[in-house]
Amino acid sequence: MGVLVKKVELSWLDRTYVWPVMKGMGITFQHFLKQLFTPTAKRFTIQYPDMKKEMPSGYRGLHELKRFEDGAIKCVACFMCQEACPARCISIEAEEFSDLNITQGFEEKRPAKFSIDMLRCIYCGMCEEACPKDAIWLRKDYEVAAYDRLSMQFGKWDLMNTYTEADGKESISQDPTPSVPRRTIAL
Amino acid sequence: MDKLASLLHTTPAIAWMVAKLVIVFGGVFSLAALWTWVERRGSAMIQDRIGPNRAALFGKIKIIGLAQPLADGIKFFFKEDLVPHDANKALFWLAPFLALVPALMGFAVIPFGRSFMSGGQEYHMALLDPGNGMGLLYPLAIGGMAVYGVLVAAWSSNNKWSILGGMRASAAMVSYEIGMSLAVVTIFMTAGGYDPSEVINAQGHLPWAWNVVRQPLGFIVFFTCMFAETNRLPFDFAEGESEIVAGFNTEYGSMKFSLLALAEYCHLMTASALMATLYFGGWQVPFVQNPAVMLSVLSFLVKMLFFAWVFVWIRWTLPRFRYDQLMHLGWKVMLPLSMANLVFHAWRMSQGH
Ligand code: SF4
Ligand code: SF4
C-alpha cells in the first residue's frame, strides 16, 4: 500500500528558516516560563518522597483485613481467598472461638493465623473478589518494601493494622471479646 | 592594586596579570560547570519537567539544585578510569586537554570590561592587552584547533563509532569555519582593524550602531556557524546516541569524560563572548557614554550569559540536522551568504559610507 505524503508548500518566510526557528524558540520559551512560574505542587512531575500520588479508586495496593467497630476481625476463615489466590501466597489457620452468652453454644470461626507473603503477591485482587465477608480489601498504599524478606511476610496483626495510621484508627494486637451479637442466629 | 602588589612584593602589572588569570580562567571554568546545570534545568523547564533540583550541600542546603555540578564532579572523580585495551594510550590521555585548552584559550583576548587608569598605569580587562598584534585572529585560530580535541579523542579510542563521530564533527567544523571567518572579516573591514578593542570602539554605545544591526546577515551566519563550531545541537555531529553509540567520547569515562564535557561548555562560553564582542558591542553599555568599570563588566557578562542561554535554548528547540543537510547548509547557504555580506559591505564602504 502506498503511503500518501502530504506535501507542505512552504511560504517564502518559512523557507528562510530563520522565522520558523524564532517561532519555535517562542514556543519553547513559553513552556519555560510557564514551568518556571508554576508552583512545585502544580507541576506535572510528582516529587516522590515529598509528594505522593493520589491513587485512583479501584487501585489495588496493600491489603487490609477489615474489622468490626469493636475491633473483632471480620474474616471468618472460610479459605475462599486462599483458594482464589493465583499466587498461592495466603495461608490461613482457622480457630474456633465461643462466647456462650451470645452464640448460645455455637462456635464461631476466625483465623488464628492469617499471613500473606507480600513478595509473592501479585496484587491481582482475587482475594478481595472471593471474600464473602468483605473482610479483605486491597487499598491504596503502594509503598510495600522492606530491608529483608522476613518483614515481607505479613501476619494477621500486620494485615489488620496496615491502614490504621491513614484512617486514624487504633492499632490492635489482640482479638477483643465480643460484647454484642454480630448477628442473630435463628435456631 | 598598587598596595596589593607591594604587599605581595610584585609589580602592579604582575599582580594584575595573576588576578586576571584567576578571574578569567576560574570564571569561565566555573561558569561552564554552572552551565551544565543551567542546561539540565533549562531543558527540563522547556519540556515541562523539573530537572535536577535535589542535590544538597551537606544533605541539607538545597539551593534549587545548584550543588549538582559539584556532586557530578565528585562522582566523576571517584569513577574508575578505564583506558580501552587497544587505545593509543598517550593520545587518549591527551585528548581531553586538547579539547579543553583551546576552548579556554580563546577567551584570553576578549576584553570583558572597560580599561581603566589607576596610579598612572592603564589596566586592561583582557588577558592579552590590546595591540598585541593578534587581536581577534587569535580566537579564530585557537577555535580551529578545537577540532583536534574531538578528532584525537575519537581516533585514539580505537572505536569505529568514535572515529565516525570525530570525522563528522571535524568535517562540520572545518566547513563552517570558512563561512564564519568571512563573516568576521566583514567586521574587521568595517571596523578598520582586528583588535577587539577597535571592534568594540567602532560599535560605540548606541545599540543601533552595533554590528548586529549593521550586519544582520553576517550575524546570522556567524551565529549559525558558532553552533557548528562548538559542536552543539542542531549540529552536534560528534555525538549521536541513535546512530553512533555516543560518538567521539564513547570510550571515555570518569574525569576524562567530564573534561570533554566541560570543554564543550567552555567552548560555548568563549563563543558567546565572541558573539557579544563582535556583534553586540562587547562591554559597551547601551546609551551610556563612558560606563563605570564595574558596569561595563556587568554589561559584558549579561550579554555573554544571554548568548550562552540562547545556545541552550536553541538546542532544546530545534531537531538535529542530517549530515548531508549540514553540509548543504554550510557550503551552499552559509558560505554564499557570508560572501554576499562581505561584498555588500565592501561596496558600501567604496561608496563612502
Ligand atoms: S492480591 Fe491476588 S496474589 Fe495477592 S493475596 Fe490477593 S489473591 Fe493472592
Ligand atoms: S475469603 Fe474473606 S472471610 Fe474467607 S478467609 Fe479470606 S478474608 Fe477471611
Coordinates of N, CA and C in Angstrom, one line a residue, chain A:
Chain A
M1 N 0.8 -1.2 0.0 CA 0.0 0.0 0.0 C 0.9 1.2 0.0
G2 N 0.5 2.1 -0.9 CA 1.3 3.3 -0.9 C 1.0 4.3 0.2
V3 N 1.9 5.0 0.5 CA 1.7 6.0 1.6 C 1.6 7.4 1.0
L4 N 0.5 8.0 1.4 CA 0.3 9.4 0.9 C 1.2 10.4 1.7
V5 N 2.0 11.0 0.9 CA 2.8 12.0 1.6 C 2.2 13.4 1.3
K6 N 1.9 14.1 2.4 CA 1.3 15.4 2.2 C 2.4 16.4 1.9
K7 N 2.4 17.0 0.8 CA 3.5 18.0 0.5 C 3.0 19.3 1.1
V8 N 3.9 19.8 1.9 CA 3.6 21.1 2.5 C 4.3 22.2 1.7
E9 N 3.5 23.1 1.3 CA 4.0 24.2 0.5 C 4.5 25.3 1.5
L10 N 5.8 25.5 1.5 CA 6.4 26.4 2.5 C 6.4 27.8 1.9
S11 N 6.0 28.8 2.7 CA 6.0 30.1 2.2 C 7.4 30.7 2.1
W12 N 7.5 31.8 1.5 CA 8.8 32.4 1.4 C 9.5 32.6 2.7
L13 N 8.7 33.1 3.7 CA 9.2 33.4 5.0 C 9.7 32.1 5.7
D14 N 8.9 31.0 5.5 CA 9.3 29.8 6.2 C 10.5 29.2 5.6
R15 N 10.7 29.5 4.3 CA 11.9 28.9 3.7 C 13.2 29.5 4.1
T16 N 13.1 30.7 4.6 CA 14.4 31.3 5.1 C 14.9 30.6 6.3
Y17 N 14.0 29.9 7.0 CA 14.4 29.1 8.1 C 14.6 29.9 9.4
V18 N 14.8 31.2 9.2 CA 15.1 32.0 10.4 C 13.8 32.2 11.2
W19 N 12.8 32.6 10.5 CA 11.5 32.9 11.1 C 10.9 31.7 11.8
P20 N 10.8 30.5 11.2 CA 10.3 29.3 11.9 C 11.1 29.0 13.1
V21 N 12.4 29.2 13.1 CA 13.2 28.9 14.2 C 12.8 29.8 15.4
M22 N 12.6 31.1 15.0 CA 12.2 32.0 16.1 C 10.9 31.7 16.6
K23 N 10.0 31.2 15.8 CA 8.7 30.8 16.3 C 8.8 29.7 17.2
G24 N 9.6 28.7 16.8 CA 9.9 27.5 17.7 C 10.5 28.0 19.0
M25 N 11.4 28.9 19.0 CA 12.0 29.4 20.2 C 11.0 30.0 21.1
G26 N 10.1 30.7 20.4 CA 9.0 31.4 21.2 C 8.2 30.3 22.0
I27 N 7.9 29.2 21.3 CA 7.1 28.2 21.9 C 7.8 27.6 23.1
T28 N 9.1 27.2 22.8 CA 9.8 26.6 23.9 C 10.0 27.6 25.1
F29 N 10.1 28.9 24.8 CA 10.3 29.8 25.9 C 9.0 30.0 26.7
Q30 N 7.9 29.9 26.0 CA 6.6 29.9 26.7 C 6.5 28.8 27.7
H31 N 6.9 27.6 27.2 CA 6.9 26.5 28.1 C 7.8 26.7 29.3
F32 N 9.0 27.2 29.0 CA 10.0 27.5 30.0 C 9.4 28.4 31.1
L33 N 8.8 29.5 30.6 CA 8.3 30.5 31.6 C 7.1 29.9 32.4
K34 N 6.3 29.2 31.7 CA 5.1 28.6 32.3 C 5.6 27.6 33.5
Q35 N 6.6 26.8 33.1 CA 7.1 25.9 34.1 C 7.8 26.6 35.2
L36 N 8.5 27.6 34.9 CA 9.3 28.4 35.9 C 8.4 29.0 37.0
F37 N 7.2 29.5 36.5 CA 6.3 30.2 37.5 C 5.2 29.3 38.0
T38 N 5.3 28.0 37.7 CA 4.3 27.1 38.3 C 4.8 26.7 39.6
P39 N 4.0 26.8 40.6 CA 4.5 26.3 41.9 C 4.7 24.8 41.9
T40 N 5.6 24.3 42.7 CA 6.0 22.9 42.6 C 4.8 21.9 42.7
A41 N 3.9 22.3 43.5 CA 2.8 21.4 43.8 C 1.9 21.2 42.5
K42 N 2.0 22.2 41.6 CA 1.1 22.1 40.4 C 1.8 21.6 39.2
R43 N 3.1 21.3 39.3 CA 3.8 20.7 38.1 C 3.4 19.3 37.8
F44 N 3.7 18.9 36.6 CA 3.3 17.5 36.3 C 4.1 16.5 37.1
T45 N 5.4 16.8 37.3 CA 6.2 15.8 38.0 C 5.8 15.8 39.5
I46 N 5.7 14.6 40.0 CA 5.4 14.4 41.4 C 6.7 14.1 42.1
Q47 N 7.2 15.0 43.0 CA 8.5 14.8 43.6 C 8.3 13.8 44.7
Y48 N 8.6 12.5 44.4 CA 8.0 11.4 45.1 C 8.1 11.4 46.6
P49 N 9.3 11.4 47.2 CA 9.3 11.2 48.6 C 8.6 12.3 49.3
D50 N 8.6 13.5 48.7 CA 8.0 14.7 49.3 C 6.5 14.7 49.0
M51 N 6.2 14.4 47.8 CA 4.8 14.4 47.4 C 4.4 13.0 47.0
K52 N 3.1 12.7 47.2 CA 2.7 11.4 46.8 C 1.5 11.5 45.9
K53 N 1.4 10.5 45.0 CA 0.3 10.5 44.1 C -0.9 9.9 44.7
E54 N -2.0 10.6 44.5 CA -3.3 10.1 45.0 C -3.7 9.0 44.0
M55 N -3.8 7.8 44.5 CA -4.1 6.7 43.6 C -5.6 6.7 43.2
P56 N -5.9 6.3 42.0 CA -7.3 6.3 41.6 C -8.1 5.3 42.4
S57 N -9.4 5.4 42.4 CA -10.2 4.4 43.1 C -10.2 3.2 42.3
G58 N -10.2 2.0 43.0 CA -10.0 0.8 42.3 C -8.6 0.3 42.2
Y59 N -7.7 1.2 42.7 CA -6.3 0.8 42.7 C -6.1 -0.4 43.7
R60 N -5.2 -1.3 43.3 CA -5.0 -2.5 44.2 C -3.7 -2.4 44.9
G61 N -3.7 -1.9 46.1 CA -2.5 -1.8 46.8 C -2.4 -2.8 47.9
L62 N -1.7 -2.3 49.0 CA -1.6 -3.2 50.1 C -2.9 -3.6 50.7
H63 N -3.0 -4.9 51.2 CA -4.2 -5.4 51.8 C -4.5 -4.8 53.2
E64 N -5.8 -4.9 53.5 CA -6.2 -4.7 54.9 C -7.2 -5.7 55.3
L65 N -7.0 -6.3 56.4 CA -8.1 -7.2 57.0 C -9.0 -6.3 57.8
K66 N -10.3 -6.2 57.3 CA -11.2 -5.3 58.0 C -11.6 -5.8 59.3
R67 N -12.1 -4.9 60.1 CA -12.5 -5.3 61.5 C -13.9 -4.6 61.8
F68 N -14.5 -5.2 62.8 CA -15.8 -4.6 63.2 C -15.4 -3.4 64.1
E69 N -16.5 -2.7 64.5 CA -16.3 -1.5 65.3 C -15.6 -1.8 66.6
D70 N -15.9 -2.9 67.1 CA -15.2 -3.2 68.4 C -13.8 -3.8 68.2
G71 N -13.4 -4.0 67.0 CA -12.1 -4.4 66.8 C -12.0 -5.9 66.5
A72 N -13.1 -6.6 66.4 CA -13.0 -8.0 66.1 C -12.8 -8.2 64.6
I73 N -12.1 -9.2 64.2 CA -11.8 -9.4 62.8 C -13.1 -9.8 62.0
K74 N -13.2 -9.3 60.8 CA -14.4 -9.7 60.0 C -14.3 -11.0 59.4
C75 N -13.1 -11.4 59.2 CA -12.8 -12.7 58.5 C -13.3 -13.8 59.2
V76 N -13.9 -14.8 58.5 CA -14.4 -15.9 59.2 C -13.6 -17.2 58.9
A77 N -12.5 -17.0 58.3 CA -11.6 -18.1 57.9 C -12.2 -19.1 57.1
C78 N -12.8 -18.7 56.0 CA -13.5 -19.6 55.1 C -12.6 -20.1 54.0
F79 N -11.4 -19.6 53.9 CA -10.4 -20.1 53.0 C -10.7 -19.8 51.5
M80 N -11.8 -19.0 51.3 CA -12.1 -18.7 49.9 C -10.9 -17.9 49.2
C81 N -10.4 -17.0 50.0 CA -9.3 -16.2 49.4 C -8.1 -17.0 49.1
Q82 N -7.8 -17.9 50.0 CA -6.7 -18.8 49.9 C -6.8 -19.6 48.6
E83 N -8.1 -20.1 48.4 CA -8.3 -20.9 47.2 C -8.2 -20.0 45.9
A84 N -8.7 -18.8 46.0 CA -8.7 -18.0 44.9 C -7.4 -17.4 44.5
C85 N -6.5 -17.4 45.4 CA -5.3 -16.7 45.2 C -4.4 -17.4 44.1
P86 N -4.2 -16.7 43.0 CA -3.4 -17.4 41.9 C -1.9 -17.5 42.3
A87 N -1.5 -16.7 43.2 CA 0.0 -16.7 43.5 C 0.2 -17.7 44.7
R88 N -0.9 -18.2 45.3 CA -0.8 -19.1 46.4 C 0.0 -18.5 47.6
C89 N -0.3 -17.3 47.9 CA 0.5 -16.6 48.9 C -0.2 -16.4 50.2
I90 N -1.5 -16.8 50.2 CA -2.2 -16.6 51.5 C -2.2 -17.9 52.2
S91 N -1.9 -17.9 53.5 CA -2.1 -19.1 54.3 C -2.8 -18.8 55.6
I92 N -3.8 -19.6 55.8 CA -4.7 -19.3 56.9 C -4.7 -20.5 57.9
E93 N -4.8 -20.2 59.1 CA -5.0 -21.3 60.1 C -6.3 -20.9 60.9
A94 N -7.3 -21.7 60.8 CA -8.6 -21.3 61.4 C -8.6 -21.7 62.9
E95 N -9.4 -21.0 63.7 CA -9.6 -21.5 65.0 C -11.1 -21.3 65.4
E96 N -11.5 -22.0 66.4 CA -12.9 -21.8 66.8 C -12.8 -20.9 68.1
F97 N -13.9 -20.1 68.2 CA -13.9 -19.4 69.5 C -15.4 -19.4 69.9
S98 N -15.6 -19.3 71.1 CA -17.0 -19.3 71.5 C -17.2 -18.2 72.6
D99 N -18.3 -17.7 72.5 CA -18.7 -16.8 73.6 C -20.1 -17.1 73.9
L100 N -20.3 -18.0 74.9 CA -21.5 -18.7 75.1 C -22.7 -17.8 75.3
N101 N -22.5 -16.6 75.9 CA -23.6 -15.7 76.1 C -24.3 -15.3 74.8
I102 N -23.5 -15.2 73.8 CA -24.0 -14.6 72.5 C -24.4 -15.7 71.6
T103 N -23.5 -16.6 71.4 CA -23.7 -17.6 70.4 C -24.5 -18.8 70.8
Q104 N -24.9 -18.8 72.1 CA -25.8 -19.9 72.6 C -25.2 -21.2 72.3
G105 N -23.9 -21.3 72.6 CA -23.3 -22.7 72.4 C -22.7 -22.9 71.1
F106 N -23.1 -22.1 70.1 CA -22.5 -22.3 68.8 C -21.1 -21.7 68.7
E107 N -20.3 -22.4 68.0 CA -18.9 -21.9 67.9 C -18.8 -21.1 66.6
E108 N -18.0 -20.1 66.8 CA -17.7 -19.3 65.6 C -16.2 -19.6 65.1
K109 N -16.0 -19.1 63.9 CA -14.7 -19.4 63.3 C -14.0 -18.1 63.0
R110 N -12.7 -18.1 63.2 CA -11.9 -16.9 62.8 C -10.5 -17.4 62.6
P111 N -9.7 -16.6 61.9 CA -8.3 -17.1 61.6 C -7.5 -16.9 62.9
A112 N -6.7 -17.9 63.2 CA -5.8 -17.8 64.3 C -4.5 -17.2 63.7
K113 N -4.2 -17.7 62.5 CA -3.1 -17.1 61.8 C -3.6 -16.7 60.4
F114 N -3.2 -15.6 59.9 CA -3.5 -15.2 58.5 C -2.3 -14.5 58.0
S115 N -1.7 -15.2 57.0 CA -0.5 -14.5 56.6 C -0.4 -14.4 55.0
I116 N 0.1 -13.3 54.6 CA 0.2 -13.1 53.1 C 1.7 -12.9 52.9
D117 N 2.2 -13.6 51.9 CA 3.6 -13.4 51.5 C 3.6 -12.3 50.5
M118 N 4.0 -11.1 50.9 CA 3.9 -9.9 50.0 C 4.9 -10.0 48.9
L119 N 5.9 -10.9 49.0 CA 6.9 -11.0 48.0 C 6.3 -11.8 46.8
R120 N 5.3 -12.6 47.1 CA 4.7 -13.4 46.1 C 3.4 -12.8 45.5
C121 N 2.8 -12.1 46.3 CA 1.5 -11.5 46.0 C 1.7 -10.7 44.7
I122 N 0.7 -10.8 43.8 CA 0.8 -10.1 42.5 C -0.3 -8.9 42.5
Y123 N -0.9 -8.7 43.7 CA -1.8 -7.6 43.8 C -2.9 -7.7 42.7
C124 N -3.4 -8.9 42.5 CA -4.5 -9.1 41.5 C -5.8 -8.8 42.0
G125 N -6.0 -8.9 43.3 CA -7.3 -8.5 43.9 C -8.3 -9.7 43.9
M126 N -7.8 -10.9 43.6 CA -8.7 -12.0 43.6 C -9.2 -12.3 45.0
C127 N -8.4 -12.1 46.0 CA -8.8 -12.4 47.3 C -10.0 -11.5 47.7
E128 N -9.9 -10.3 47.3 CA -10.9 -9.3 47.6 C -12.2 -9.7 46.9
E129 N -12.1 -10.2 45.7 CA -13.3 -10.6 44.9 C -13.9 -11.8 45.6
A130 N -13.1 -12.7 46.1 CA -13.6 -14.0 46.5 C -14.2 -13.9 47.9
C131 N -13.8 -13.0 48.7 CA -14.2 -12.9 50.1 C -15.7 -12.7 50.2
P132 N -16.4 -13.6 50.9 CA -17.9 -13.5 51.1 C -18.2 -12.5 52.2
K133 N -17.3 -12.2 53.0 CA -17.5 -11.3 54.1 C -17.0 -9.9 53.9
D134 N -16.4 -9.6 52.8 CA -15.9 -8.3 52.5 C -14.8 -8.0 53.6
A135 N -14.1 -9.0 54.0 CA -13.1 -8.9 55.1 C -11.7 -8.5 54.6
I136 N -11.4 -8.7 53.4 CA -10.1 -8.3 52.9 C -10.2 -7.3 51.8
W137 N -9.5 -6.2 51.9 CA -9.6 -5.2 50.9 C -8.2 -4.9 50.4
L138 N -8.1 -4.6 49.1 CA -6.8 -4.1 48.6 C -7.0 -2.5 48.5
R139 N -6.1 -1.8 49.3 CA -6.3 -0.4 49.3 C -5.2 0.4 48.6
K140 N -5.0 1.6 48.9 CA -4.2 2.5 48.0 C -2.7 2.6 48.4
D141 N -2.3 1.9 49.4 CA -0.9 2.1 49.8 C 0.0 1.3 48.8
Y142 N 1.0 2.0 48.2 CA 1.8 1.2 47.3 C 3.3 1.2 47.8
E143 N 3.5 1.6 48.9 CA 4.9 1.6 49.4 C 5.2 0.4 50.2
V144 N 5.2 -0.8 49.5 CA 5.4 -2.0 50.2 C 6.8 -2.5 49.9
A145 N 7.7 -2.2 50.8 CA 9.1 -2.6 50.6 C 9.7 -2.7 52.0
A146 N 10.7 -3.6 52.0 CA 11.4 -3.8 53.3 C 12.8 -4.2 53.1
Y147 N 13.6 -4.2 54.1 CA 15.0 -4.4 54.0 C 15.3 -5.9 54.0
D148 N 14.4 -6.7 54.5 CA 14.7 -8.2 54.5 C 13.4 -8.9 54.1
R149 N 13.6 -10.2 53.7 CA 12.5 -11.0 53.2 C 11.4 -11.3 54.3
L150 N 12.0 -11.4 55.5 CA 11.1 -11.8 56.6 C 10.0 -10.8 56.9
S151 N 10.4 -9.5 56.8 CA 9.4 -8.5 57.1 C 8.4 -8.3 56.0
M152 N 8.6 -9.1 54.9 CA 7.5 -9.0 53.9 C 6.5 -10.1 54.1
Q153 N 6.6 -10.9 55.1 CA 5.6 -11.9 55.5 C 4.7 -11.2 56.4
F154 N 3.5 -10.8 55.9 CA 2.6 -10.1 56.8 C 1.7 -11.0 57.5
G155 N 1.7 -10.9 58.8 CA 0.8 -11.8 59.6 C -0.6 -11.2 59.8
K156 N -1.3 -11.8 60.7 CA -2.7 -11.4 60.9 C -2.7 -9.9 61.4
W157 N -1.9 -9.7 62.4 CA -1.9 -8.4 63.1 C -1.3 -7.3 62.2
D158 N -0.4 -7.7 61.4 CA 0.2 -6.7 60.4 C -0.9 -6.3 59.5
L159 N -1.6 -7.3 59.0 CA -2.6 -7.0 58.0 C -3.8 -6.3 58.5
M160 N -4.1 -6.5 59.8 CA -5.2 -5.7 60.4 C -4.8 -4.3 60.7
N161 N -3.5 -4.0 60.8 CA -3.1 -2.7 61.1 C -2.5 -1.9 60.0
T162 N -2.6 -2.4 58.7 CA -1.9 -1.7 57.6 C -2.4 -0.3 57.4
Y163 N -3.6 0.0 57.7 CA -4.1 1.3 57.4 C -4.6 2.1 58.6
T164 N -4.2 1.6 59.8 CA -4.6 2.3 61.0 C -4.2 3.7 61.0
E165 N -3.0 4.0 60.6 CA -2.5 5.4 60.6 C -3.2 6.2 59.7
A166 N -3.5 5.7 58.5 CA -4.1 6.5 57.4 C -5.6 6.8 57.9
D167 N -6.2 5.8 58.5 CA -7.6 6.0 58.9 C -7.8 6.6 60.3
G168 N -6.7 6.8 61.0 CA -6.8 7.3 62.3 C -7.4 6.4 63.3
K169 N -7.2 5.1 63.1 CA -7.7 4.1 64.0 C -6.7 3.6 64.9
E170 N -7.1 2.9 65.9 CA -6.1 2.4 66.9 C -5.5 1.1 66.3
S171 N -4.3 0.8 66.6 CA -3.8 -0.4 66.1 C -4.0 -1.5 67.2
I172 N -4.4 -2.7 66.7 CA -4.7 -3.7 67.7 C -3.8 -4.9 67.6
S173 N -3.7 -5.6 68.6 CA -2.9 -6.8 68.5 C -3.5 -8.0 69.3
Q174 N -4.8 -7.9 69.4 CA -5.4 -8.9 70.2 C -6.9 -8.9 69.9
D175 N -7.5 -10.2 69.8 CA -8.9 -10.2 69.4 C -9.7 -9.8 70.7
P176 N -10.6 -8.9 70.5 CA -11.4 -8.5 71.6 C -12.5 -9.5 71.9
T177 N -13.0 -9.5 73.1 CA -14.1 -10.4 73.4 C -15.4 -9.7 72.9
P178 N -16.2 -10.4 72.0 CA -17.3 -9.7 71.5 C -18.3 -9.4 72.6
S179 N -18.9 -8.2 72.5 CA -19.8 -7.8 73.6 C -21.2 -7.7 73.0
V180 N -21.4 -7.5 71.7 CA -22.7 -7.5 71.1 C -22.8 -8.6 70.1
P181 N -23.9 -9.2 69.9 CA -24.0 -10.2 68.9 C -23.9 -9.5 67.5
R182 N -23.1 -10.2 66.7 CA -22.9 -9.6 65.4 C -24.1 -9.9 64.5
R183 N -24.7 -11.0 64.7 CA -26.0 -11.3 64.0 C -26.8 -12.2 64.8
T184 N -28.0 -12.1 64.7 CA -28.8 -13.0 65.4 C -28.9 -14.3 64.7
I185 N -28.8 -15.4 65.4 CA -28.9 -16.7 64.7 C -30.2 -17.3 65.1
A186 N -31.0 -17.5 64.1 CA -32.3 -18.1 64.3 C -32.1 -19.6 64.4
L187 N -32.5 -20.1 65.5 CA -32.3 -21.6 65.7 C -33.4 -22.4 65.1

